[in-house]
Short mmCIF file of C-alpha atoms in Angstrom, two decimals:
data_model
loop_
_atom_site.label_atom_id
_atom_site.label_comp_id
_atom_site.label_asym_id
_atom_site.label_seq_id
_atom_site.Cartn_x
_atom_site.Cartn_y
_atom_site.Cartn_z
CA MET S 1 0.00 0.00 0.00
CA MET S 2 1.00 3.63 -0.48
CA GLU S 3 2.55 5.29 2.56
CA ALA S 4 0.26 7.70 4.42
CA GLY S 5 2.48 10.69 3.68
CA PHE S 6 2.19 10.18 -0.06
CA LEU S 7 -1.60 9.88 0.12
CA ASP S 8 -1.79 13.01 2.24
CA ASP S 9 0.27 14.86 -0.36
CA LEU S 10 -2.06 13.62 -3.14
CA ARG S 11 -5.11 14.78 -1.24
CA GLY S 12 -3.48 18.16 -0.83
CA LEU S 13 -3.27 18.53 -4.61
CA LEU S 14 -6.83 17.54 -5.57
CA ALA S 15 -10.48 17.93 -4.67
CA PRO S 16 -11.66 15.82 -1.71
CA ASP S 17 -13.46 13.31 -3.94
CA ALA S 18 -10.60 12.98 -6.45
CA VAL S 19 -8.41 10.51 -4.52
CA LEU S 20 -9.77 6.95 -4.37
CA ALA S 21 -7.89 4.74 -1.93
CA GLU S 22 -10.51 2.44 -0.42
CA GLY S 23 -10.70 -1.22 -1.46
CA ALA S 24 -14.06 -1.09 -3.23
CA GLU S 25 -13.12 2.12 -5.04
CA ARG S 26 -9.84 0.68 -6.28
CA ALA S 27 -11.41 -2.64 -7.35
CA VAL S 28 -13.34 -0.83 -10.10
CA TYR S 29 -9.98 -0.18 -11.80
CA GLU S 30 -8.46 -3.66 -11.46
CA CYS S 31 -8.59 -4.35 -15.21
CA ASP S 32 -9.57 -2.94 -18.55
CA ALA S 33 -11.57 -4.85 -21.19
CA TYR S 34 -8.86 -7.53 -21.20
CA THR S 35 -10.29 -9.16 -18.09
CA VAL S 36 -7.93 -12.14 -17.90
CA GLU S 37 -5.32 -10.02 -16.13
CA LYS S 38 -6.40 -8.18 -12.96
CA SER S 39 -4.42 -6.01 -10.57
CA ALA S 40 -6.06 -3.39 -8.36
CA PRO S 41 -4.12 -0.11 -8.14
CA ASN S 42 -2.95 1.24 -4.79
CA VAL S 43 -4.66 4.54 -5.46
CA VAL S 44 -6.66 6.24 -8.23
CA VAL S 45 -6.66 10.01 -8.75
CA LEU S 46 -9.12 11.98 -10.86
CA PRO S 47 -7.56 15.31 -11.88
CA SER S 48 -9.54 18.02 -13.62
CA THR S 49 -6.73 20.03 -15.23
CA SER S 50 -3.38 19.56 -16.92
CA ASP S 51 -1.71 21.47 -14.09
CA GLU S 52 -3.06 18.97 -11.57
CA ILE S 53 -1.57 16.13 -13.63
CA VAL S 54 1.77 17.94 -13.66
CA SER S 55 1.67 18.15 -9.85
CA ILE S 56 0.71 14.47 -9.52
CA VAL S 57 3.48 13.29 -11.82
CA ARG S 58 6.08 15.44 -10.05
CA LEU S 59 4.95 14.06 -6.69
CA CYS S 60 5.25 10.49 -8.04
CA ASN S 61 8.77 11.32 -9.23
CA ARG S 62 9.81 12.56 -5.80
CA HIS S 63 8.62 9.32 -4.23
CA GLY S 64 9.74 7.05 -7.10
CA ILE S 65 6.19 5.75 -7.57
CA PRO S 66 5.01 4.63 -11.04
CA PHE S 67 1.86 6.00 -12.63
CA LEU S 68 -0.31 5.44 -15.69
CA ALA S 69 -3.14 7.18 -17.54
CA ARG S 70 -6.55 5.60 -17.89
CA GLY S 71 -9.45 6.73 -20.02
CA ALA S 72 -12.63 4.67 -20.17
CA GLY S 73 -10.94 1.28 -19.62
CA THR S 74 -12.14 -0.09 -22.97
CA GLY S 75 -8.66 -1.28 -24.01
CA LEU S 76 -8.41 -4.93 -25.04
CA SER S 77 -4.76 -5.74 -24.28
CA GLY S 78 -4.34 -4.87 -20.60
CA GLY S 79 -2.60 -1.57 -21.25
CA ALA S 80 -4.45 0.25 -18.44
CA ILE S 81 -3.75 -2.30 -15.71
CA ALA S 82 -1.73 -1.03 -12.74
CA LEU S 83 1.09 -3.50 -12.17
CA GLY S 84 2.67 -3.30 -8.73
CA ARG S 85 2.76 -0.13 -6.64
CA THR S 86 1.25 2.17 -9.25
CA VAL S 87 -0.99 5.24 -9.28
CA ILE S 88 -3.78 5.34 -11.87
CA ILE S 89 -4.41 8.82 -13.22
CA GLY S 90 -8.00 8.70 -14.46
CA LEU S 91 -8.93 11.29 -17.08
CA ALA S 92 -12.72 11.01 -16.87
CA ARG S 93 -13.08 14.56 -15.52
CA MET S 94 -11.05 16.08 -18.35
CA ASN S 95 -13.90 15.75 -20.81
CA ARG S 96 -14.36 19.13 -22.51
CA VAL S 97 -14.50 19.87 -26.21
CA ILE S 98 -12.51 23.08 -25.91
CA SER S 99 -13.15 24.48 -29.39
CA VAL S 100 -14.31 23.57 -32.88
CA ASP S 101 -12.63 25.42 -35.74
CA ALA S 102 -14.84 24.67 -38.73
CA VAL S 103 -12.87 26.88 -41.14
CA ASN S 104 -9.64 24.98 -40.54
CA ARG S 105 -11.46 21.68 -39.91
CA ARG S 106 -10.02 20.94 -36.50
CA ALA S 107 -11.06 20.71 -32.87
CA ARG S 108 -9.21 21.05 -29.57
CA VAL S 109 -10.36 18.52 -26.98
CA GLN S 110 -9.32 17.22 -23.58
CA ALA S 111 -8.05 13.65 -23.46
CA GLY S 112 -11.04 12.35 -21.52
CA VAL S 113 -13.58 13.36 -24.17
CA VAL S 114 -15.53 10.39 -25.48
CA ASN S 115 -14.83 9.74 -29.16
CA ALA S 116 -18.43 10.10 -30.34
CA ARG S 117 -18.80 13.49 -28.60
CA VAL S 118 -16.22 15.02 -30.93
CA SER S 119 -18.32 14.17 -33.98
CA LYS S 120 -21.44 15.38 -32.20
CA ALA S 121 -19.80 18.74 -31.51
CA ALA S 122 -18.64 19.01 -35.13
CA ALA S 123 -21.94 17.85 -36.68
CA PRO S 124 -23.52 21.35 -36.98
CA HIS S 125 -20.64 22.25 -39.30
CA GLY S 126 -21.04 19.18 -41.51
CA LEU S 127 -17.87 17.64 -40.05
CA HIS S 128 -16.93 14.57 -38.01
CA PHE S 129 -13.96 12.81 -36.41
CA ALA S 130 -13.21 9.93 -38.74
CA PRO S 131 -11.63 7.24 -36.47
CA ASP S 132 -14.65 5.26 -35.26
CA PRO S 133 -13.72 2.26 -33.08
CA SER S 134 -16.67 0.11 -32.09
CA SER S 135 -16.17 1.43 -28.55
CA GLN S 136 -16.60 5.03 -29.73
CA SER S 137 -19.64 5.61 -27.52
CA ALA S 138 -17.38 5.02 -24.50
CA SER S 139 -13.69 5.15 -25.46
CA THR S 140 -11.83 8.43 -25.04
CA ILE S 141 -9.62 10.43 -27.38
CA GLY S 142 -6.60 9.97 -25.13
CA GLY S 143 -7.01 6.21 -25.25
CA ASN S 144 -7.60 6.28 -29.00
CA ILE S 145 -4.32 8.15 -29.44
CA ALA S 146 -2.43 5.85 -27.07
CA GLU S 147 -3.54 2.77 -29.04
CA ASN S 148 -3.71 4.37 -32.50
CA ALA S 149 -7.28 3.14 -32.67
CA GLY S 150 -8.97 2.25 -35.93
CA GLY S 151 -12.56 1.33 -36.70
CA PRO S 152 -14.71 0.35 -39.69
CA HIS S 153 -14.37 3.59 -41.64
CA THR S 154 -10.62 3.87 -41.22
CA LEU S 155 -10.43 1.56 -44.24
CA LYS S 156 -10.96 4.67 -46.37
CA TYR S 157 -10.13 7.52 -44.02
CA GLY S 158 -7.13 6.26 -42.05
CA VAL S 159 -6.48 5.41 -38.40
CA THR S 160 -6.08 7.80 -35.48
CA THR S 161 -2.54 8.91 -36.34
CA ASN S 162 -3.85 10.34 -39.63
CA HIS S 163 -6.21 12.65 -37.73
CA ILE S 164 -4.06 14.10 -34.94
CA LEU S 165 -2.38 17.47 -35.47
CA SER S 166 -0.91 17.99 -32.02
CA ILE S 167 -1.07 16.79 -28.44
CA GLN S 168 -0.38 18.29 -25.05
CA VAL S 169 1.59 15.86 -22.92
CA VAL S 170 2.83 15.70 -19.35
CA THR S 171 6.20 14.01 -19.73
CA PRO S 172 7.34 11.32 -17.28
CA ASP S 173 9.29 13.91 -15.27
CA GLY S 174 6.29 16.25 -14.98
CA THR S 175 6.96 18.78 -17.77
CA LEU S 176 4.00 20.06 -19.79
CA VAL S 177 4.84 20.15 -23.52
CA GLU S 178 3.06 20.48 -26.87
CA VAL S 179 4.01 17.96 -29.55
CA GLY S 180 3.02 18.71 -33.13
CA ALA S 181 1.36 21.92 -34.33
CA GLN S 182 -1.76 23.42 -35.85
CA VAL S 183 -0.25 23.13 -39.33
CA GLU S 184 0.70 20.16 -41.48
CA ASP S 185 4.07 18.50 -42.01
CA LEU S 186 6.47 20.15 -39.60
CA PRO S 187 10.16 19.80 -40.44
CA GLY S 188 12.32 17.53 -38.30
CA TYR S 189 11.59 14.18 -36.70
CA ASP S 190 7.97 13.04 -36.42
CA LEU S 191 7.71 13.16 -32.63
CA LEU S 192 3.92 13.26 -32.82
CA GLY S 193 3.92 9.98 -34.73
CA LEU S 194 6.14 8.53 -32.01
CA TYR S 195 3.59 9.36 -29.30
CA VAL S 196 0.55 8.08 -31.19
CA GLY S 197 0.38 4.35 -30.50
CA SER S 198 2.93 4.44 -27.66
CA GLU S 199 0.35 2.90 -25.28
CA GLY S 200 0.81 5.50 -22.59
CA THR S 201 4.47 4.70 -22.00
CA PHE S 202 5.87 8.11 -23.03
CA GLY S 203 3.71 10.42 -20.90
CA ILE S 204 0.16 11.47 -20.05
CA ILE S 205 -1.77 12.99 -22.96
CA THR S 206 -3.98 15.78 -21.61
CA GLU S 207 -5.27 17.56 -24.74
CA ALA S 208 -5.26 17.05 -28.48
CA THR S 209 -5.93 19.00 -31.64
CA VAL S 210 -7.75 16.62 -33.97
CA ARG S 211 -8.47 16.87 -37.68
CA LEU S 212 -12.14 16.98 -38.68
CA THR S 213 -13.41 15.39 -41.89
CA PRO S 214 -16.34 16.62 -44.03
CA ASP S 215 -19.42 14.43 -43.86
CA PRO S 216 -19.88 12.50 -47.12
CA PRO S 217 -22.69 13.95 -49.23
CA ALA S 218 -24.15 10.53 -49.97
CA TRP S 219 -23.79 6.89 -48.98
CA ARG S 220 -24.91 3.37 -49.85
CA THR S 221 -24.96 0.69 -47.14
CA LEU S 222 -25.33 -2.93 -48.27
CA LEU S 223 -25.94 -6.11 -46.30
CA ALA S 224 -24.91 -9.27 -48.15
CA VAL S 225 -25.87 -12.67 -46.71
CA PHE S 226 -23.78 -15.79 -47.36
CA ASP S 227 -24.11 -19.49 -46.71
CA THR S 228 -20.35 -20.06 -46.29
CA LEU S 229 -17.48 -18.10 -44.74
CA ASP S 230 -15.37 -18.71 -47.85
CA ASP S 231 -17.90 -17.01 -50.11
CA ALA S 232 -18.10 -14.00 -47.79
CA THR S 233 -14.33 -13.58 -47.48
CA ASN S 234 -13.69 -14.13 -51.19
CA THR S 235 -16.18 -11.36 -51.90
CA VAL S 236 -14.00 -8.89 -50.00
CA GLY S 237 -11.09 -9.35 -52.38
CA GLY S 238 -13.47 -9.31 -55.33
CA VAL S 239 -14.75 -5.83 -54.44
CA PHE S 240 -11.25 -4.37 -54.30
CA ALA S 241 -10.31 -6.14 -57.53
CA GLU S 242 -12.98 -4.04 -59.25
CA GLY S 243 -11.12 -0.88 -58.26
CA ILE S 244 -13.60 0.13 -55.57
CA VAL S 245 -12.37 1.37 -52.17
CA PRO S 246 -15.39 1.20 -49.85
CA ALA S 247 -15.67 3.37 -46.76
CA ALA S 248 -16.03 0.14 -44.76
CA VAL S 249 -16.26 -3.62 -45.25
CA GLU S 250 -17.21 -5.48 -42.06
CA MET S 251 -17.93 -9.17 -41.54
CA MET S 252 -20.02 -10.97 -38.92
CA ASP S 253 -20.20 -14.76 -38.70
CA GLY S 254 -23.12 -16.99 -37.77
CA THR S 255 -22.44 -16.90 -34.02
CA ILE S 256 -22.48 -13.10 -34.00
CA ILE S 257 -25.57 -13.00 -36.22
CA GLN S 258 -27.52 -15.18 -33.81
CA SER S 259 -26.34 -13.19 -30.79
CA VAL S 260 -27.14 -9.83 -32.39
CA GLU S 261 -30.55 -11.01 -33.54
CA ALA S 262 -31.43 -12.21 -30.03
CA ALA S 263 -30.50 -8.79 -28.66
CA PHE S 264 -31.89 -6.40 -31.27
CA ARG S 265 -34.42 -8.32 -33.44
CA LEU S 266 -33.18 -6.74 -36.67
CA GLY S 267 -34.36 -9.52 -38.94
CA PHE S 268 -30.98 -11.14 -39.67
CA PRO S 269 -31.26 -14.72 -41.04
CA LEU S 270 -30.32 -17.08 -38.21
CA ASP S 271 -29.13 -19.82 -40.57
CA ALA S 272 -26.58 -17.63 -42.41
CA ALA S 273 -22.89 -18.46 -42.09
CA ALA S 274 -21.82 -14.82 -42.49
CA VAL S 275 -22.91 -11.36 -43.54
CA LEU S 276 -20.87 -8.54 -45.05
CA LEU S 277 -21.68 -4.93 -44.25
CA ILE S 278 -20.35 -2.84 -47.16
CA GLU S 279 -20.58 0.93 -47.09
CA LEU S 280 -19.80 3.24 -50.00
CA ASP S 281 -19.72 6.99 -49.63
CA GLY S 282 -18.85 10.13 -51.58
CA LEU S 283 -20.50 12.21 -54.27
CA GLU S 284 -23.94 11.03 -55.33
CA ALA S 285 -22.76 10.81 -58.93
CA GLY S 286 -21.19 7.41 -59.40
CA LEU S 287 -22.45 5.77 -56.21
CA ASP S 288 -25.22 3.88 -57.98
CA ARG S 289 -22.67 2.37 -60.37
CA SER S 290 -20.37 1.38 -57.48
CA GLU S 291 -23.32 -0.17 -55.67
CA GLN S 292 -24.24 -2.20 -58.75
CA THR S 293 -20.65 -3.42 -59.06
CA CYS S 294 -20.59 -4.49 -55.40
CA ARG S 295 -23.89 -6.30 -55.85
CA ALA S 296 -22.53 -8.11 -58.88
CA VAL S 297 -19.42 -9.21 -56.97
CA CYS S 298 -21.54 -10.47 -54.06
CA GLU S 299 -23.74 -12.44 -56.44
CA ARG S 300 -20.69 -13.85 -58.23
CA PHE S 301 -19.62 -15.32 -54.89
CA HIS S 302 -23.06 -16.81 -54.26
CA ALA S 303 -24.59 -14.25 -51.89
CA ARG S 304 -28.00 -15.46 -50.83
CA SER S 305 -29.29 -11.88 -50.81
CA VAL S 306 -28.00 -8.31 -51.05
CA GLN S 307 -30.07 -5.56 -49.50
CA SER S 308 -29.53 -1.79 -49.32
CA ALA S 309 -30.46 0.39 -46.38
CA ARG S 310 -33.32 2.55 -47.65
CA ASN S 311 -32.92 5.36 -45.15
CA GLU S 312 -30.84 6.58 -42.22
CA GLU S 313 -32.89 4.55 -39.76
CA GLU S 314 -32.09 1.28 -41.53
CA ARG S 315 -28.45 2.26 -41.92
CA THR S 316 -28.22 3.03 -38.18
CA ALA S 317 -29.73 -0.35 -37.36
CA LEU S 318 -27.09 -2.14 -39.43
CA TRP S 319 -24.27 -0.22 -37.78
CA THR S 320 -25.78 -0.86 -34.36
CA ALA S 321 -25.53 -4.57 -35.09
CA ARG S 322 -21.86 -4.20 -36.03
CA LYS S 323 -20.76 -1.89 -33.23
CA LYS S 324 -22.74 -3.55 -30.45
CA GLY S 325 -22.20 -7.09 -31.70
CA VAL S 326 -19.36 -8.01 -29.36
CA GLY S 327 -21.37 -6.92 -26.33
CA THR S 328 -24.24 -9.21 -27.24
CA LEU S 329 -21.95 -12.23 -26.79
CA GLY S 330 -22.43 -11.83 -23.05
CA ARG S 331 -25.72 -13.64 -23.62
CA ILE S 332 -23.96 -16.85 -24.61
CA SER S 333 -20.56 -16.76 -22.90
CA ARG S 334 -19.31 -15.93 -19.42
CA SER S 335 -15.97 -14.61 -20.71
CA MET S 336 -14.30 -13.64 -23.97
CA VAL S 337 -10.98 -12.44 -25.32
CA THR S 338 -10.76 -10.59 -28.63
CA GLN S 339 -7.75 -11.12 -30.85
CA ASP S 340 -6.44 -8.35 -33.10
CA CYS S 341 -4.08 -9.75 -35.72
CA VAL S 342 -3.79 -8.30 -39.22
CA ILE S 343 -3.32 -10.39 -42.35
CA PRO S 344 -3.41 -9.79 -46.13
CA ARG S 345 -7.01 -9.67 -47.43
CA SER S 346 -6.21 -12.48 -49.85
CA SER S 347 -5.53 -14.83 -46.93
CA LEU S 348 -8.90 -14.34 -45.21
CA PRO S 349 -10.59 -17.58 -46.37
CA ARG S 350 -7.81 -19.98 -45.39
CA VAL S 351 -6.93 -18.18 -42.15
CA LEU S 352 -10.52 -18.13 -40.89
CA SER S 353 -10.77 -21.83 -41.68
CA ALA S 354 -7.53 -22.51 -39.80
CA ILE S 355 -8.70 -20.44 -36.81
CA SER S 356 -11.89 -22.48 -36.65
CA GLY S 357 -9.81 -25.64 -36.49
CA ILE S 358 -7.51 -24.25 -33.79
CA VAL S 359 -10.40 -23.21 -31.55
CA ALA S 360 -12.23 -26.51 -32.00
CA ALA S 361 -9.07 -28.47 -31.16
CA HIS S 362 -8.99 -26.72 -27.79
CA GLY S 363 -12.65 -27.43 -27.07
CA LEU S 364 -13.76 -23.80 -27.20
CA ARG S 365 -15.99 -21.62 -29.39
CA VAL S 366 -15.17 -18.64 -31.54
CA ALA S 367 -17.15 -15.71 -32.93
CA ASN S 368 -15.82 -13.54 -35.76
CA ILE S 369 -16.71 -9.89 -36.21
CA PHE S 370 -14.00 -7.83 -37.84
CA HIS S 371 -12.68 -5.26 -40.33
CA ALA S 372 -12.58 -7.49 -43.38
CA GLY S 373 -11.62 -4.67 -45.73
CA ASP S 374 -8.15 -4.26 -44.26
CA GLY S 375 -7.66 -7.81 -42.97
CA ASN S 376 -7.86 -6.77 -39.31
CA LEU S 377 -9.16 -9.95 -37.67
CA HIS S 378 -11.09 -10.00 -34.40
CA PRO S 379 -11.72 -13.66 -33.59
CA ILE S 380 -13.38 -13.67 -30.18
CA VAL S 381 -12.58 -16.78 -28.16
CA LEU S 382 -15.44 -17.71 -25.81
CA PHE S 383 -14.70 -19.41 -22.49
CA ASP S 384 -15.44 -19.34 -18.75
CA GLU S 385 -12.75 -17.63 -16.68
CA ARG S 386 -14.03 -19.39 -13.55
CA ILE S 387 -12.71 -22.68 -14.97
CA PRO S 388 -8.88 -22.75 -14.90
CA GLU S 389 -8.69 -25.35 -17.66
CA GLU S 390 -10.70 -23.16 -20.02
CA VAL S 391 -8.48 -20.18 -19.25
CA GLU S 392 -5.41 -22.22 -20.18
CA GLN S 393 -7.08 -23.47 -23.36
CA MET S 394 -8.02 -19.88 -24.27
CA ILE S 395 -4.42 -18.74 -23.81
CA ALA S 396 -3.10 -21.62 -25.91
CA THR S 397 -5.71 -20.92 -28.59
CA ASN S 398 -4.81 -17.26 -28.85
CA HIS S 399 -1.12 -18.06 -29.02
CA GLU S 400 -1.73 -20.36 -31.95
CA ILE S 401 -3.87 -17.77 -33.71
CA VAL S 402 -1.11 -15.17 -33.39
CA GLU S 403 1.49 -17.65 -34.63
CA LEU S 404 -0.71 -18.49 -37.59
CA CYS S 405 -1.11 -14.85 -38.62
CA LEU S 406 2.59 -14.11 -38.21
CA SER S 407 3.49 -17.13 -40.31
CA ILE S 408 1.88 -15.55 -43.39
CA GLY S 409 3.39 -12.13 -42.91
CA GLY S 410 0.77 -10.61 -40.63
CA SER S 411 1.05 -8.47 -37.51
CA ILE S 412 0.27 -9.28 -33.89
CA THR S 413 -1.99 -6.24 -33.54
CA GLY S 414 -3.79 -3.73 -35.71
CA GLU S 415 -5.46 -1.39 -33.24
CA HIS S 416 -5.74 -2.97 -29.78
CA GLY S 417 -2.09 -2.63 -28.81
CA VAL S 418 0.42 -4.90 -27.10
CA GLY S 419 -0.13 -4.05 -23.42
CA VAL S 420 0.46 -7.05 -21.20
CA GLU S 421 -1.32 -9.54 -23.43
CA LYS S 422 1.02 -9.67 -26.43
CA GLN S 423 4.35 -8.32 -25.26
CA ASP S 424 6.18 -11.63 -25.59
CA PHE S 425 5.10 -11.98 -29.21
CA LEU S 426 7.15 -8.94 -30.18
CA THR S 427 10.22 -11.18 -30.40
CA LEU S 428 8.53 -13.05 -33.23
CA GLN S 429 7.79 -9.92 -35.23
CA PHE S 430 10.90 -7.86 -34.50
CA SER S 431 14.61 -8.64 -34.27
CA GLU S 432 16.55 -8.06 -31.08
CA ALA S 433 18.20 -5.09 -32.78
CA ASP S 434 14.76 -3.61 -33.50
CA LEU S 435 13.67 -4.10 -29.91
CA ASP S 436 16.90 -2.58 -28.64
CA VAL S 437 16.20 0.61 -30.61
CA MET S 438 12.67 0.73 -29.16
CA ARG S 439 14.01 0.28 -25.61
CA ARG S 440 16.56 3.05 -26.13
CA ILE S 441 13.83 5.43 -27.32
CA HIS S 442 11.75 4.53 -24.28
CA THR S 443 14.70 5.07 -21.95
CA ALA S 444 15.38 8.47 -23.52
CA LEU S 445 11.81 9.60 -22.84
CA ASP S 446 11.24 7.78 -19.53
CA PRO S 447 14.65 7.04 -17.99
CA ARG S 448 13.22 6.01 -14.60
CA ASP S 449 10.56 3.73 -16.15
CA LEU S 450 7.79 5.33 -14.11
CA CYS S 451 5.23 5.83 -16.89
CA ASN S 452 2.98 2.77 -17.35
CA PRO S 453 5.74 0.28 -16.52
CA GLY S 454 5.53 -3.42 -17.33
CA LYS S 455 3.89 -2.90 -20.70
CA VAL S 456 4.75 -3.53 -24.35
CA PHE S 457 8.32 -4.89 -24.07
CA PRO S 458 8.92 -8.66 -23.93
CA GLY S 459 9.26 -9.94 -20.39
CA SER S 460 8.55 -6.58 -18.77
CA LYS S 461 5.45 -7.91 -17.03
CA GLY S 462 6.88 -11.38 -16.52
CA CYS S 463 5.35 -14.34 -18.35
CA SER S 464 4.55 -17.58 -16.57
CA ARG S 465 2.32 -19.10 -19.23
CA GLY S 466 4.78 -20.13 -21.90
CA CYS S 467 4.30 -17.02 -24.05
CA VAL S 468 7.49 -17.32 -26.08
CA THR S 469 6.93 -19.48 -29.13
CA THR S 470 9.54 -21.39 -31.06
CA GLU S 471 10.38 -21.04 -34.73
CA PHE S 472 9.47 -24.70 -35.00
CA ASN S 473 5.86 -23.88 -34.15
CA LEU S 474 5.82 -21.05 -36.67
CA ALA S 475 7.11 -23.38 -39.37
CA ARG S 476 4.37 -25.84 -38.47
CA LYS S 477 1.73 -23.13 -38.90
CA ARG S 478 3.16 -22.12 -42.30
CA ALA S 479 2.91 -25.71 -43.47
CA ALA S 480 -0.69 -25.97 -42.20
CA VAL S 481 -1.79 -22.85 -44.07
#
């Protein structure tokens, strides 16, 4: 536990209700959305200003106590878990949209602002914030920046790093700095790009200037129903082969379809193996032709039906199914872990088939709901965390899925980050020389390792579950695929 003097000093810096040190209060923060790993922090603080964060970080430095930032806790790799004697700096009270500059298409926001609120604030100007993770109704801008979050429409518009102009950061030693600028393409090293996706290990982001994107003047949203996963995934490549770049191409398998239908009663066919949600947007001229081409591709790959949303209400219903789909799995499974590997689009059919075999071999179930357009897989392994054997089978399953994706040139993560979950897989994707450069950068920015320690780097948390995989196993996966 934290010494009394340190807690007294914290309470002297903040409002009376902004220091949470009781057991029940701290238990709320024991994990993020990666619930397999749990560790309650010693104390949680809820600052309201950047200056308060500066004071907190400087106090932690004087006592040599680690700290980490936490937004809404929607992260899926354990990046917001407090390992050891660590202070959580919660940003929920820093939730203001400071300004919207419609002329220059940008907004200044605090890090605790919920993603969807930025678009709501920009909507009267015909603008929106393009990165749209499925958690956007809860996840915060600070967390989106820390993880370089994506979302369905980033297929066309780019991930978070493409929409951040500058950030205000409290560095690990307690200095308040601005990284980036209000203008494009500064000379010198891309320090802003270094911070985006750093998973909170380089400092505490307190504010950001984000780029706003004009709303598309028109859209077409299609729902294609398939009797096999292969037909659905082959369709994805077929659309791109026609020279069309959709705004989004999302896939849901039969398990998700049944779960979503039980929750929302949207009329999805319960016997379908998969559906594709394809959205086209842009100028009205030409959209009808693109829609016809997409329909033809779907039919070429044996789509049972292809329907278009007739109005905004129907379109919203389809996107509700996609963005709330993972949550509906709570109806059929006690626990779940979502993977986040990225593979080439052309490999979707065989990789999904292989994943199905891996999960079945471990006696578990899987649901697939993911960004098919850019090959960002989200196989969700269903299990019961109360049963130790199922937890071990889940871990083994996810390790094999990651190995499989790496064996065909994929990546261990697309938008969920490394955190504690995947840190020991970095050795399979990067050489020791690569990792050494990363560690040296981290040491330069956080020499005392006080800022979100125990994350990202192999072995930094400690791994007791056989995380490190041999090249032999990778070779075996290559041969299987």
